[in-house]
Amino acid sequence: AKRCELTEDQIREGVRTAEPVEGRLQYMGEVQGIHTYNDNNATTGDAVVAGIRAVAEHLKMKPILICG
């Protein structure tokens, strides 16, 4: 963003108002204390690991991976 000569305020506003990408760590809801995320855009091993780490850090708990 800085290479495009955006100001700090413009960068902050862009981050604040950015819309999430559907299917990339998309929060699907909570049932009986279980938080569910859809990460169907994680199509490589590295992307899957990054998603798991992000969720674990955000929730401060060990995630359970269900994949198919």
Coordinates of C-alpha atoms in Angstrom, one line a residue:
A1 CA 0.0 0.0 0.0
K2 CA 2.9 2.4 0.8
R3 CA 4.3 1.7 -2.7
C4 CA 1.0 3.0 -4.1
E5 CA 1.6 6.1 -2.0
L6 CA -1.4 5.5 0.3
T7 CA -1.4 7.3 3.6
E8 CA -1.4 5.5 7.0
D9 CA -5.0 6.6 7.5
Q10 CA -6.0 5.2 4.1
I11 CA -4.3 1.9 4.9
R12 CA -6.1 1.7 8.2
E13 CA -9.4 2.5 6.7
G14 CA -8.9 -0.1 4.0
V15 CA -8.0 -2.8 6.5
R16 CA -10.9 -1.8 8.7
T17 CA -13.5 -2.0 5.9
A18 CA -12.1 -4.9 4.0
E19 CA -14.7 -7.7 3.3
P20 CA -13.6 -11.3 4.0
V21 CA -13.2 -13.7 1.2
E22 CA -16.1 -16.3 1.1
G23 CA -14.8 -19.7 2.1
R24 CA -11.5 -18.5 3.5
L25 CA -11.7 -19.0 7.3
Q26 CA -15.4 -18.1 7.0
Y27 CA -17.1 -18.3 10.4
M28 CA -20.2 -20.5 10.1
G29 CA -21.5 -20.2 13.6
E30 CA -21.5 -21.9 17.0
V31 CA -23.5 -24.9 18.2
Q32 CA -23.1 -26.2 21.8
G33 CA -19.9 -24.3 22.3
I34 CA -18.3 -25.6 19.0
H35 CA -17.2 -22.8 16.6
T36 CA -17.3 -23.9 13.0
Y37 CA -15.2 -22.4 10.2
N38 CA -15.3 -23.0 6.4
D39 CA -11.9 -22.9 4.8
N40 CA -12.6 -24.4 1.4
N41 CA -10.1 -22.0 -0.2
A42 CA -7.2 -23.7 1.6
T43 CA -6.2 -26.0 -1.3
T44 CA -2.6 -26.5 -0.3
G45 CA -1.0 -28.1 2.7
D46 CA 0.6 -24.7 3.7
A47 CA -2.8 -22.9 3.4
V48 CA -4.5 -25.6 5.6
V49 CA -1.7 -25.3 8.3
A50 CA -2.0 -21.4 8.2
G51 CA -5.7 -21.6 8.6
I52 CA -5.5 -24.0 11.6
R53 CA -2.9 -21.8 13.3
A54 CA -5.0 -18.7 12.7
V55 CA -8.1 -20.3 14.3
A56 CA -6.1 -21.8 17.2
E57 CA -4.6 -18.4 17.9
H58 CA -7.9 -16.5 17.6
L59 CA -9.9 -18.9 19.8
K60 CA -7.0 -19.7 22.2
M61 CA -7.8 -23.4 22.0
K62 CA -6.7 -26.5 20.0
P63 CA -8.9 -26.8 16.9
I64 CA -10.2 -30.1 15.5
L65 CA -9.8 -30.5 11.7
I66 CA -12.6 -32.2 9.7
C67 CA -11.7 -32.6 6.1
G68 CA -12.7 -34.6 3.1

